[in-house]
Short mmCIF file of C-alpha atoms and ligand atoms in Angstrom, two decimals:
data_model
loop_
_atom_site.label_atom_id
_atom_site.label_comp_id
_atom_site.label_asym_id
_atom_site.label_seq_id
_atom_site.Cartn_x
_atom_site.Cartn_y
_atom_site.Cartn_z
CA MET A 1 -24.44 16.04 16.57
CA THR A 2 -23.13 18.21 13.92
CA TYR A 3 -23.08 17.42 10.20
CA SER A 4 -19.61 18.66 9.33
CA ILE A 5 -16.11 17.50 9.22
CA PRO A 6 -15.15 16.84 13.01
CA LYS A 7 -12.49 19.12 14.45
CA ASP A 8 -10.25 16.16 15.17
CA PHE A 9 -10.74 14.63 11.70
CA LEU A 10 -7.70 12.43 10.80
CA TRP A 11 -6.35 14.12 7.63
CA GLY A 12 -3.19 12.29 6.48
CA GLY A 13 -1.76 9.99 3.89
CA ALA A 14 -1.42 6.21 3.41
CA VAL A 15 1.28 3.83 2.35
CA ALA A 16 2.35 0.18 2.88
CA ALA A 17 5.62 -1.01 4.25
CA HIS A 18 6.56 -3.20 1.10
CA GLN A 19 5.70 -0.41 -1.28
CA LEU A 20 8.07 2.17 0.25
CA GLU A 21 10.62 0.87 2.86
CA GLY A 22 12.90 -1.14 0.74
CA ALA A 23 15.86 -2.47 2.86
CA TRP A 24 14.30 -5.84 2.23
CA GLN A 25 17.07 -7.80 3.96
CA THR A 26 18.25 -4.92 6.42
CA ASP A 27 18.45 -5.73 10.14
CA GLY A 28 17.27 -9.22 9.85
CA LYS A 29 14.23 -8.74 7.78
CA GLY A 30 12.95 -11.99 6.04
CA PRO A 31 11.60 -12.10 2.53
CA SER A 32 7.91 -11.55 2.02
CA ILE A 33 5.49 -12.39 -0.74
CA ALA A 34 6.13 -8.84 -2.10
CA ASP A 35 9.80 -9.75 -2.50
CA VAL A 36 9.23 -12.45 -5.08
CA MET A 37 7.16 -10.18 -7.33
CA THR A 38 8.68 -8.83 -10.36
CA ALA A 39 7.89 -5.55 -12.17
CA GLY A 40 4.91 -5.51 -14.50
CA ALA A 41 3.59 -2.70 -16.55
CA ASN A 42 0.31 -1.25 -17.52
CA GLY A 43 -1.70 -4.22 -18.63
CA VAL A 44 1.23 -6.54 -17.92
CA PRO A 45 0.80 -8.54 -14.76
CA ARG A 46 3.67 -8.99 -12.27
CA GLN A 47 5.16 -12.34 -12.08
CA ILE A 48 5.43 -14.31 -8.80
CA THR A 49 8.62 -16.14 -8.99
CA ASP A 50 9.63 -19.33 -6.97
CA GLY A 51 12.01 -17.64 -4.68
CA VAL A 52 14.18 -14.68 -5.58
CA LYS A 53 15.94 -15.10 -9.03
CA PRO A 54 19.18 -13.33 -9.53
CA ASP A 55 18.31 -12.25 -13.17
CA LYS A 56 14.95 -10.64 -12.30
CA PHE A 57 14.19 -7.19 -11.06
CA TYR A 58 12.06 -6.91 -7.86
CA PRO A 59 11.06 -3.19 -7.36
CA ASN A 60 10.04 -3.73 -3.75
CA HIS A 61 13.42 -4.77 -2.58
CA GLU A 62 14.64 -1.24 -2.59
CA ALA A 63 11.50 0.67 -3.20
CA ILE A 64 11.98 4.32 -2.23
CA ASP A 65 14.21 3.46 0.60
CA PHE A 66 11.81 4.98 3.25
CA TYR A 67 13.74 2.77 5.75
CA HIS A 68 16.55 5.25 5.47
CA HIS A 69 14.52 8.38 4.62
CA TYR A 70 11.68 8.20 7.04
CA LYS A 71 12.83 11.15 9.19
CA ASP A 72 12.94 13.54 6.24
CA ASP A 73 9.72 12.13 4.77
CA ILE A 74 7.68 12.44 7.90
CA LYS A 75 8.98 16.05 8.30
CA LEU A 76 7.47 16.67 4.82
CA PHE A 77 4.22 15.10 5.94
CA ALA A 78 4.20 17.25 9.00
CA GLU A 79 4.76 20.37 6.82
CA MET A 80 1.66 19.39 4.95
CA GLY A 81 -0.15 19.36 8.32
CA PHE A 82 -0.79 15.56 8.55
CA LYS A 83 -2.71 14.54 11.56
CA SER A 84 -2.37 10.88 10.72
CA PHE A 85 -0.22 8.60 8.80
CA ARG A 86 -1.26 5.16 7.73
CA THR A 87 1.39 2.59 7.18
CA SER A 88 1.86 -1.16 7.82
CA ILE A 89 4.27 -3.18 9.84
CA ALA A 90 6.28 -5.52 7.66
CA TRP A 91 5.41 -8.85 9.33
CA ALA A 92 8.71 -10.24 8.03
CA ARG A 93 10.68 -7.50 9.97
CA ILE A 94 9.31 -8.68 13.20
CA PHE A 95 9.15 -12.43 12.43
CA PRO A 96 11.42 -13.05 9.50
CA GLN A 97 10.24 -16.54 8.94
CA GLY A 98 6.82 -16.04 10.39
CA ASP A 99 6.81 -19.14 12.46
CA GLU A 100 9.52 -18.34 15.04
CA GLU A 101 8.92 -17.80 18.67
CA GLN A 102 11.22 -14.71 19.30
CA PRO A 103 10.63 -11.59 17.44
CA ASN A 104 13.46 -9.72 15.78
CA GLU A 105 14.38 -6.91 18.00
CA ALA A 106 15.99 -4.86 15.31
CA GLY A 107 12.68 -4.85 13.37
CA LEU A 108 10.70 -3.85 16.36
CA LYS A 109 13.11 -0.92 17.07
CA PHE A 110 12.61 0.42 13.57
CA TYR A 111 8.87 0.90 14.22
CA ASP A 112 9.64 2.47 17.71
CA ASP A 113 11.68 4.98 16.12
CA LEU A 114 9.27 5.44 13.29
CA PHE A 115 6.29 6.00 15.45
CA ALA A 116 8.29 8.34 17.77
CA GLU A 117 9.09 10.49 14.76
CA CYS A 118 5.36 10.67 13.98
CA HIS A 119 4.44 11.74 17.53
CA LYS A 120 7.15 14.39 17.44
CA TYR A 121 4.83 16.24 15.04
CA GLY A 122 1.48 15.16 16.54
CA ILE A 123 0.85 12.66 13.82
CA GLU A 124 -1.20 9.65 14.72
CA PRO A 125 0.02 6.46 13.30
CA ILE A 126 -2.74 4.15 11.72
CA ILE A 127 -1.34 0.74 11.38
CA THR A 128 -2.26 -2.15 8.97
CA LEU A 129 -1.09 -5.56 10.44
CA ALA A 130 -1.20 -7.38 6.97
CA HIS A 131 -0.73 -5.41 3.97
CA PHE A 132 0.07 -7.85 1.18
CA GLU A 133 3.33 -8.97 2.87
CA ILE A 134 2.97 -12.40 4.51
CA PRO A 135 6.43 -13.85 5.28
CA TYR A 136 7.52 -15.91 2.26
CA ASN A 137 8.37 -18.96 4.48
CA LEU A 138 4.76 -19.14 5.51
CA VAL A 139 3.88 -19.36 1.77
CA LYS A 140 6.47 -22.18 1.11
CA LYS A 141 6.07 -24.12 4.10
CA TYR A 142 2.36 -23.92 4.96
CA GLY A 143 0.77 -22.84 1.55
CA GLY A 144 -0.31 -19.53 3.02
CA TRP A 145 -3.51 -18.90 4.63
CA ARG A 146 -5.00 -22.34 3.51
CA ASP A 147 -3.46 -23.67 6.76
CA ARG A 148 -5.11 -23.05 10.11
CA ARG A 149 -1.74 -22.84 11.92
CA VAL A 150 -1.12 -19.44 10.22
CA ILE A 151 -3.77 -18.02 12.51
CA ASP A 152 -1.46 -18.74 15.45
CA PHE A 153 1.59 -17.22 13.77
CA PHE A 154 -0.42 -14.08 12.84
CA ILE A 155 -1.86 -13.78 16.33
CA HIS A 156 1.64 -14.14 17.76
CA PHE A 157 2.76 -11.28 15.51
CA ALA A 158 -0.42 -9.20 16.26
CA THR A 159 0.09 -9.67 20.09
CA THR A 160 3.84 -8.81 19.86
CA VAL A 161 3.10 -5.47 18.10
CA PHE A 162 -0.11 -4.70 20.06
CA LYS A 163 2.06 -4.99 23.44
CA ARG A 164 5.20 -3.20 22.04
CA TYR A 165 3.28 -0.19 20.49
CA LYS A 166 0.50 -0.10 23.08
CA GLU A 167 1.22 3.52 23.96
CA GLN A 168 2.31 4.78 20.44
CA VAL A 169 -0.49 3.32 18.24
CA LYS A 170 -4.15 3.64 18.83
CA TYR A 171 -5.71 2.89 15.38
CA TRP A 172 -5.08 -0.47 13.82
CA MET A 173 -6.48 -2.41 10.83
CA THR A 174 -6.11 -6.12 10.34
CA PHE A 175 -6.05 -7.22 6.71
CA ASN A 176 -5.69 -4.83 3.90
CA GLU A 177 -8.27 -5.17 1.15
CA ILE A 178 -9.37 -8.50 2.47
CA ASN A 179 -11.93 -8.88 -0.22
CA ASN A 180 -9.75 -8.48 -3.21
CA GLN A 181 -9.63 -12.26 -3.39
CA THR A 182 -13.18 -12.37 -4.32
CA ASP A 183 -11.60 -12.42 -7.81
CA TYR A 184 -10.13 -15.90 -7.15
CA LYS A 185 -8.92 -16.36 -10.71
CA GLU A 186 -6.50 -13.48 -10.29
CA GLN A 187 -3.20 -14.94 -9.12
CA PHE A 188 -1.85 -11.68 -7.91
CA LEU A 189 -4.85 -11.04 -5.62
CA MET A 190 -4.77 -14.50 -4.14
CA ALA A 191 -1.07 -14.12 -3.47
CA THR A 192 -1.17 -10.63 -2.01
CA ASP A 193 -4.22 -11.34 0.14
CA SER A 194 -3.57 -14.82 1.25
CA GLY A 195 -0.13 -16.11 0.19
CA LEU A 196 -1.84 -18.69 -2.06
CA VAL A 197 0.34 -19.01 -5.18
CA LEU A 198 -1.85 -20.87 -7.74
CA GLU A 199 -2.17 -21.29 -11.44
CA PRO A 200 -4.99 -19.18 -12.77
CA ASP A 201 -7.06 -22.19 -13.78
CA ASP A 202 -6.63 -24.24 -10.60
CA PRO A 203 -10.02 -25.89 -10.09
CA GLU A 204 -9.50 -25.54 -6.35
CA SER A 205 -9.01 -21.85 -6.22
CA GLU A 206 -12.45 -21.00 -5.29
CA ALA A 207 -12.65 -23.36 -2.42
CA LEU A 208 -9.19 -22.36 -1.19
CA MET A 209 -10.07 -18.75 -1.30
CA TYR A 210 -13.15 -19.20 0.99
CA GLN A 211 -11.00 -21.34 3.25
CA ALA A 212 -8.01 -18.85 3.47
CA ALA A 213 -10.60 -15.92 3.95
CA HIS A 214 -12.26 -17.86 6.82
CA TYR A 215 -8.90 -18.34 8.62
CA GLU A 216 -8.19 -14.60 8.03
CA LEU A 217 -11.56 -13.63 9.40
CA VAL A 218 -10.93 -15.60 12.47
CA ALA A 219 -7.49 -14.15 12.91
CA SER A 220 -8.90 -10.72 12.54
CA ALA A 221 -11.57 -11.26 15.09
CA LEU A 222 -9.08 -12.77 17.47
CA ALA A 223 -6.95 -9.87 16.98
CA VAL A 224 -9.71 -7.46 17.81
CA LYS A 225 -10.46 -9.22 20.97
CA ILE A 226 -6.86 -9.46 22.06
CA GLY A 227 -6.09 -5.95 21.06
CA HIS A 228 -8.82 -4.69 23.31
CA GLU A 229 -7.54 -6.64 26.11
CA ILE A 230 -4.11 -5.28 25.65
CA ASN A 231 -5.49 -1.63 25.41
CA PRO A 232 -9.14 -0.83 25.68
CA GLU A 233 -8.51 2.39 24.04
CA PHE A 234 -7.49 0.74 20.79
CA LYS A 235 -9.74 1.32 17.73
CA ILE A 236 -9.36 -1.67 15.46
CA GLY A 237 -10.87 -1.65 12.04
CA CYS A 238 -11.26 -3.84 8.98
CA MET A 239 -10.10 -2.76 5.56
CA LEU A 240 -12.25 -3.34 2.48
CA ASN A 241 -11.59 -2.54 -1.13
CA VAL A 242 -14.69 -0.73 -2.16
CA SER A 243 -15.69 -0.27 -5.80
CA PRO A 244 -19.55 -0.26 -5.90
CA LEU A 245 -20.78 -2.37 -8.70
CA TYR A 246 -23.27 -0.62 -10.85
CA PRO A 247 -25.68 -2.35 -13.34
CA ALA A 248 -24.77 -1.65 -16.92
CA THR A 249 -28.54 -1.09 -17.74
CA CYS A 250 -31.89 -1.04 -16.07
CA LYS A 251 -32.45 -4.50 -17.32
CA PRO A 252 -33.59 -6.60 -14.30
CA GLU A 253 -30.87 -9.13 -14.87
CA ASP A 254 -28.09 -6.56 -14.88
CA THR A 255 -29.47 -4.94 -11.73
CA PHE A 256 -29.86 -8.28 -9.95
CA GLN A 257 -26.32 -9.37 -11.06
CA SER A 258 -24.79 -6.23 -9.67
CA LEU A 259 -26.72 -6.86 -6.37
CA LYS A 260 -25.37 -10.45 -6.22
CA ALA A 261 -21.89 -9.26 -7.07
CA MET A 262 -22.17 -6.64 -4.16
CA GLN A 263 -23.03 -9.44 -1.83
CA ARG A 264 -20.17 -11.62 -2.94
CA ARG A 265 -17.67 -8.88 -2.75
CA TYR A 266 -18.74 -7.30 0.55
CA TRP A 267 -19.69 -10.21 2.81
CA PHE A 268 -16.20 -9.96 4.41
CA GLY A 269 -17.36 -6.60 5.91
CA ASP A 270 -20.57 -8.31 7.26
CA VAL A 271 -18.45 -10.86 9.11
CA GLN A 272 -16.12 -8.29 10.34
CA ALA A 273 -18.54 -5.71 11.39
CA LEU A 274 -21.67 -7.65 12.26
CA GLY A 275 -19.92 -10.86 13.66
CA HIS A 276 -21.42 -13.56 11.44
CA TYR A 277 -21.75 -14.86 7.94
CA PRO A 278 -24.71 -13.46 6.13
CA ARG A 279 -27.44 -15.86 5.17
CA HIS A 280 -26.78 -15.40 1.47
CA MET A 281 -23.21 -16.62 1.93
CA GLU A 282 -24.25 -19.75 3.96
CA ALA A 283 -26.97 -20.48 1.31
CA PHE A 284 -24.33 -20.18 -1.44
CA PHE A 285 -21.83 -22.33 0.24
CA GLN A 286 -24.57 -25.02 0.77
CA ASP A 287 -25.78 -24.60 -2.79
CA ASN A 288 -22.27 -25.03 -4.27
CA GLY A 289 -20.83 -27.74 -2.08
CA LEU A 290 -18.11 -25.26 -0.73
CA ARG A 291 -17.54 -26.81 2.77
CA SER A 292 -14.84 -24.84 4.65
CA ASP A 293 -13.46 -25.77 7.89
CA ILE A 294 -15.48 -23.47 9.90
CA THR A 295 -16.07 -24.67 13.60
CA ALA A 296 -18.54 -23.61 16.23
CA GLU A 297 -15.61 -21.94 18.23
CA ASP A 298 -14.72 -20.00 15.14
CA ARG A 299 -18.40 -18.66 15.08
CA VAL A 300 -18.08 -17.56 18.71
CA VAL A 301 -14.82 -15.74 18.01
CA LEU A 302 -16.32 -14.04 14.95
CA LYS A 303 -19.12 -12.81 17.03
CA GLU A 304 -16.86 -11.55 19.89
CA GLY A 305 -14.36 -9.86 17.84
CA THR A 306 -16.25 -7.24 15.62
CA VAL A 307 -14.41 -4.16 14.55
CA ASP A 308 -14.62 -0.65 15.82
CA TYR A 309 -14.66 1.06 12.52
CA ILE A 310 -14.71 0.37 8.68
CA GLY A 311 -11.55 1.23 6.87
CA PHE A 312 -11.89 1.17 3.22
CA SER A 313 -10.11 2.16 -0.05
CA TYR A 314 -12.08 3.85 -2.90
CA TYR A 315 -10.54 4.42 -6.27
CA ASN A 316 -13.46 3.83 -8.69
CA SER A 317 -16.77 2.23 -9.32
CA THR A 318 -17.15 -0.84 -11.52
CA THR A 319 -19.94 -1.43 -14.01
CA ILE A 320 -21.13 -4.85 -14.78
CA ALA A 321 -23.76 -6.68 -16.99
CA ALA A 322 -25.45 -10.07 -16.46
CA GLN A 323 -23.88 -12.95 -18.41
CA GLU A 324 -25.94 -15.47 -20.39
CA ASN A 325 -23.93 -18.44 -19.27
CA ASN A 326 -24.57 -17.51 -15.65
CA PRO A 327 -28.17 -17.96 -14.90
CA GLU A 328 -27.73 -18.17 -11.10
CA PHE A 329 -25.86 -14.75 -11.07
CA HIS A 330 -22.76 -16.19 -9.50
CA PHE A 331 -19.69 -14.01 -9.08
CA VAL A 332 -18.39 -12.71 -12.31
CA GLY A 333 -14.95 -11.55 -13.07
CA PRO A 334 -13.39 -9.15 -15.51
CA GLU A 335 -15.53 -10.67 -18.33
CA ALA A 336 -18.59 -8.89 -16.94
CA ILE A 337 -17.04 -5.51 -16.72
CA GLN A 338 -18.42 -2.87 -18.99
CA GLU A 339 -17.31 0.51 -19.97
CA ASN A 340 -19.23 3.12 -18.25
CA PRO A 341 -20.22 5.71 -20.95
CA TYR A 342 -20.68 8.50 -18.26
CA LEU A 343 -17.20 8.35 -16.79
CA THR A 344 -13.62 9.20 -17.86
CA THR A 345 -10.72 6.85 -16.99
CA SER A 346 -7.22 7.33 -15.62
CA ASP A 347 -4.19 6.44 -17.83
CA TRP A 348 -4.43 3.00 -16.23
CA GLY A 349 -7.95 2.60 -17.23
CA TRP A 350 -9.52 3.09 -13.79
CA PRO A 351 -12.86 4.96 -13.98
CA ILE A 352 -13.01 8.31 -12.32
CA ASP A 353 -16.23 8.57 -10.25
CA PRO A 354 -16.37 10.89 -7.23
CA LEU A 355 -20.11 10.40 -6.74
CA GLY A 356 -19.32 6.64 -6.38
CA LEU A 357 -17.44 7.69 -3.23
CA ARG A 358 -20.51 9.25 -1.76
CA TYR A 359 -22.46 6.14 -2.77
CA SER A 360 -19.88 3.95 -1.07
CA LEU A 361 -20.01 5.87 2.07
CA ASN A 362 -23.85 5.74 2.22
CA TRP A 363 -23.86 2.04 1.39
CA LEU A 364 -21.27 1.31 4.19
CA ALA A 365 -23.11 3.39 6.68
CA ASP A 366 -26.36 1.76 5.93
CA HIS A 367 -24.99 -1.76 6.27
CA TYR A 368 -22.63 -1.42 9.14
CA HIS A 369 -23.67 1.52 11.24
CA LYS A 370 -20.11 2.04 12.37
CA PRO A 371 -17.73 5.12 11.92
CA LEU A 372 -16.00 5.03 8.46
CA MET A 373 -12.30 5.91 7.60
CA ILE A 374 -11.38 6.44 3.95
CA VAL A 375 -7.87 4.88 4.29
CA GLU A 376 -7.02 5.02 0.52
CA ASN A 377 -8.19 7.12 -2.42
CA GLY A 378 -6.13 8.76 -5.22
CA LEU A 379 -5.18 9.01 -8.74
CA GLY A 380 -2.18 7.02 -10.24
CA ALA A 381 -0.69 9.16 -13.10
CA LYS A 382 2.40 10.04 -14.85
CA ASP A 383 4.23 13.15 -13.57
CA GLU A 384 6.60 15.57 -15.39
CA VAL A 385 9.30 17.39 -13.63
CA THR A 386 9.96 20.83 -15.23
CA ALA A 387 13.40 22.30 -15.71
CA GLU A 388 12.84 24.26 -12.45
CA GLY A 389 11.99 21.20 -10.53
CA LYS A 390 8.33 21.63 -10.30
CA ILE A 391 5.49 19.09 -10.85
CA HIS A 392 2.32 20.60 -11.89
CA ASP A 393 -0.06 17.88 -11.08
CA ASP A 394 -3.49 19.72 -11.55
CA TYR A 395 -5.02 16.40 -12.73
CA ARG A 396 -4.37 14.93 -9.27
CA ILE A 397 -5.66 17.99 -7.47
CA SER A 398 -8.85 17.94 -9.43
CA TYR A 399 -9.36 14.15 -8.76
CA LEU A 400 -8.80 14.69 -4.98
CA LYS A 401 -10.80 17.88 -4.81
CA ALA A 402 -13.81 16.19 -6.45
CA HIS A 403 -13.48 13.20 -3.91
CA ILE A 404 -13.12 15.28 -0.88
CA GLN A 405 -16.16 17.24 -2.04
CA ALA A 406 -18.08 13.95 -2.38
CA MET A 407 -16.94 13.07 1.12
CA LYS A 408 -18.26 16.35 2.51
CA ASP A 409 -21.52 15.92 0.80
CA ALA A 410 -21.83 12.39 2.54
CA ILE A 411 -20.98 13.95 5.91
CA GLU A 412 -23.00 17.11 5.60
CA LYS A 413 -26.04 16.10 3.54
CA ASP A 414 -26.23 12.30 4.20
CA GLY A 415 -25.19 12.34 7.81
CA VAL A 416 -22.41 9.78 7.38
CA SER A 417 -19.89 9.52 10.04
CA VAL A 418 -16.35 9.67 8.64
CA ILE A 419 -13.35 9.86 10.97
CA GLY A 420 -10.44 10.24 8.58
CA TYR A 421 -9.10 10.46 5.20
CA THR A 422 -5.67 9.26 4.22
CA PRO A 423 -5.09 9.27 0.46
CA TRP A 424 -3.04 6.65 -1.00
CA GLY A 425 0.70 6.95 -1.81
CA CYS A 426 1.05 10.40 -0.19
CA ILE A 427 4.71 10.06 -1.27
CA ASP A 428 5.40 8.26 -4.57
CA LEU A 429 6.03 4.55 -4.14
CA VAL A 430 5.98 1.04 -5.93
CA SER A 431 2.54 0.37 -7.45
CA ALA A 432 1.00 -2.76 -5.96
CA GLY A 433 -0.72 -3.81 -9.01
CA THR A 434 1.97 -3.13 -11.72
CA GLY A 435 5.26 -2.70 -9.71
CA GLN A 436 5.82 0.53 -11.38
CA MET A 437 7.19 3.77 -10.03
CA SER A 438 5.74 5.68 -12.90
CA LYS A 439 2.21 5.12 -11.61
CA ARG A 440 2.43 7.95 -9.03
CA TYR A 441 -0.02 8.90 -6.45
CA GLY A 442 2.10 11.23 -4.26
CA PHE A 443 2.10 14.83 -3.08
CA ILE A 444 5.85 14.27 -2.88
CA TYR A 445 7.73 13.11 -6.06
CA VAL A 446 10.37 10.60 -5.71
CA ASN A 447 13.29 10.57 -8.27
CA ARG A 448 13.34 6.80 -9.15
CA ASP A 449 12.10 5.08 -12.39
CA ASP A 450 10.59 1.76 -13.42
CA GLU A 451 13.90 0.00 -13.69
CA GLY A 452 15.01 1.21 -10.19
CA ASN A 453 17.37 3.97 -11.32
CA GLY A 454 17.28 7.38 -9.83
CA SER A 455 18.59 9.52 -6.88
CA ASN A 456 15.63 8.96 -4.62
CA LYS A 457 15.64 12.82 -4.09
CA ARG A 458 12.19 14.08 -2.93
CA LEU A 459 10.39 17.08 -4.48
CA LYS A 460 7.12 18.85 -3.50
CA LYS A 461 4.44 18.71 -6.10
CA ASP A 462 1.85 21.48 -6.66
CA SER A 463 -0.71 19.10 -4.88
CA PHE A 464 1.66 19.24 -1.76
CA TYR A 465 0.69 22.99 -1.24
CA TRP A 466 -2.93 22.36 -2.24
CA TYR A 467 -3.38 19.54 0.37
CA GLN A 468 -1.64 21.69 3.02
CA LYS A 469 -4.29 24.23 2.56
CA VAL A 470 -7.04 21.73 2.61
CA ILE A 471 -5.84 20.36 5.85
CA ALA A 472 -5.31 23.82 7.41
CA THR A 473 -8.81 24.81 6.59
CA ASN A 474 -10.32 21.45 7.71
CA GLY A 475 -11.49 20.87 4.25
CA GLU A 476 -13.18 24.21 3.82
CA ASP A 477 -10.92 25.54 1.18
CA LEU A 478 -10.73 22.94 -1.66
P1 P53 B 501 -1.94 0.27 -7.58
C1 P53 B 501 -6.24 -3.76 -6.86
C2 P53 B 501 -7.52 -3.07 -7.00
C3 P53 B 501 -7.68 -1.96 -6.19
C4 P53 B 501 -6.65 -1.55 -5.24
O1 P53 B 501 -3.17 0.33 -6.49
C5 P53 B 501 -5.59 -2.28 -5.16
C6 P53 B 501 -5.43 -3.41 -5.92
C7 P53 B 501 -4.01 -4.18 -5.89
O2 P53 B 501 -3.21 -3.58 -6.83
O3 P53 B 501 -4.69 -2.03 -4.25
C8 P53 B 501 -4.73 -0.90 -3.33
O4 P53 B 501 -0.66 0.44 -6.79
C9 P53 B 501 -3.78 -1.30 -2.26
C10 P53 B 501 -2.42 -0.51 -2.35
C11 P53 B 501 -2.21 -0.23 -3.84
C12 P53 B 501 -3.33 0.79 -4.13
O5 P53 B 501 -4.62 0.28 -4.00
O6 P53 B 501 -2.06 -0.96 -8.24
O7 P53 B 501 -4.18 -1.32 -0.88
O8 P53 B 501 -1.46 -1.36 -1.84
O9 P53 B 501 -0.91 0.44 -4.05
C13 P53 B 501 -3.16 1.36 -5.51
O10 P53 B 501 -2.15 1.35 -8.43
#
C-alpha cells in the first residue's frame, strides 16, 4: 500500500450530454427536461416551460455543438493528456420518448463513435446514465420519477447501453447528484433530478421527493446488479453532490443542526453504498408520517445492488445555523445558510474552500469505506480573450491547484483512496444552474455567448497548459 496518487490515476475532465452536445433533435433525439429550460442569469432562476415555446431561448438546444465537434474536442483532451473523460449518455437519444421498446439506432451509433474516438487516444470513458436529462415524455406522461413504472424504462435504457458498450465502457455512474433534491422546495433541483415539475410551495413536494428518490435508488441498485451480470468487470458508482455543512458557530444547536443536515443530505449515499436506509431516516419517515411505497422486494434489491465506488462533485462547503422555528432540527434550506467569514467566494457567490475537499474525502472514506472518485470540481468564472486570442485564467489555475493539493493531502496524509479526478466543464459549456455560457469552467474556451451567438471556435486557455503539466507529472508539479 502506498500513500500517493496511483500510477493509473484517472486524470481527466467531466461534462454532461445536455450541457454540450446540442443537436437536440438530430438523428431522432427526443426532447428531455433540459430542452424546456430557458436561460437564467446570476441570481435569476431558469424557467421550466410547458413544452418548447417558440418565443423562448433554450441554451441546451445547441449548446456548444459537441455533437459535431467531438473529434476535435477529444483530440484537445488527448493533447492535455487526459486518461479519462466523464460524460453522460443522453437518454432521449437512445429512447426518444423514454417508454418505447426499440432503441434509436442513430443515437446508439453516436456513442459508439464517441467512445471509439476516446479509445483512439487511450482515454477511458466514464459514463453517467442519468445526468439531469430524463426524456420529456416521461415527465408529461408519468409525472417523472413519482411513477414506479419509470424504474422499468430506466432499466431498459441502462441494460441497452450496458450491452451495447460492454467492451468500450468500464466505469459507470447511475444518477448524477441524486441528493440535490434534498432541497425539495427548489423547482430546478426537483426537475433535474427527478423530472418533477412542481410549484415551489407544493405541499406534497417533500413526500414526492422521498418517493421519487426511492424509485431512483431502486433503479440504481438494479442497474448495478444487471451491469455486473452483463460485465463483471464493470465499476458502477453513485454520484453525490458533496458540500459539507459546517456549523456557523460552536453553539451546540448550530453544531447539531449541521449534523442533522448532513444526515438529511447524504443518506442517499448510505443506501447506495451500504445497501439500506439508515436508521435516522427510518425514524424521520415514521415521525413525520412520510410513507413512501417501499416494498420488502425493494429492500432486497437495495442490499444486492451496492455501488463499487463513490463518485462525487465538490465545489464548495456550506455554513449553516440552527433556526429558532425548527426545534427538531429538520432539513433547512437556503434560509439557514450563513456567510463564512473565513472564505472568499466566486463571482457567482460560491464559497472557495479547498480544505473542504479534504474534509469531504475524509468524511466519505469514513462512512463508506469504498474508493472515491472526484468527478466534478472547478471554478465557474468569466474569461476575457486578449487581442492575441489568449485567456489568462490564473484564478482558475489557483482554484484547481489548491483543490488538487487538498486531494493529495487526503491521499498522502489521511490515507484516503481516490481513483480519479475529472474537473467539471473541461471545455466551456452551458451552466446547469443558470443556463449561461459566461459561467465558464473550461481549460478550453468556446466562442459562444449567453444569447447563443458566436463562432463556436475553441481556444486553449492558460489552464490548458497548466493541467497538461499536472497530468504529465501525475500531480507532482502543480
Ligand atoms: P453550474 C447545483 C449545486 C451544485 C452543483 O454547476 C450543481 C448544481 C446544479 O446547478 O450541478 C453540478 O453549471 C452538475 C453539473 C453542473 C455543475 O455542477 O450551475 O452536476 O451539471 O453544471 C456546475 O455552475
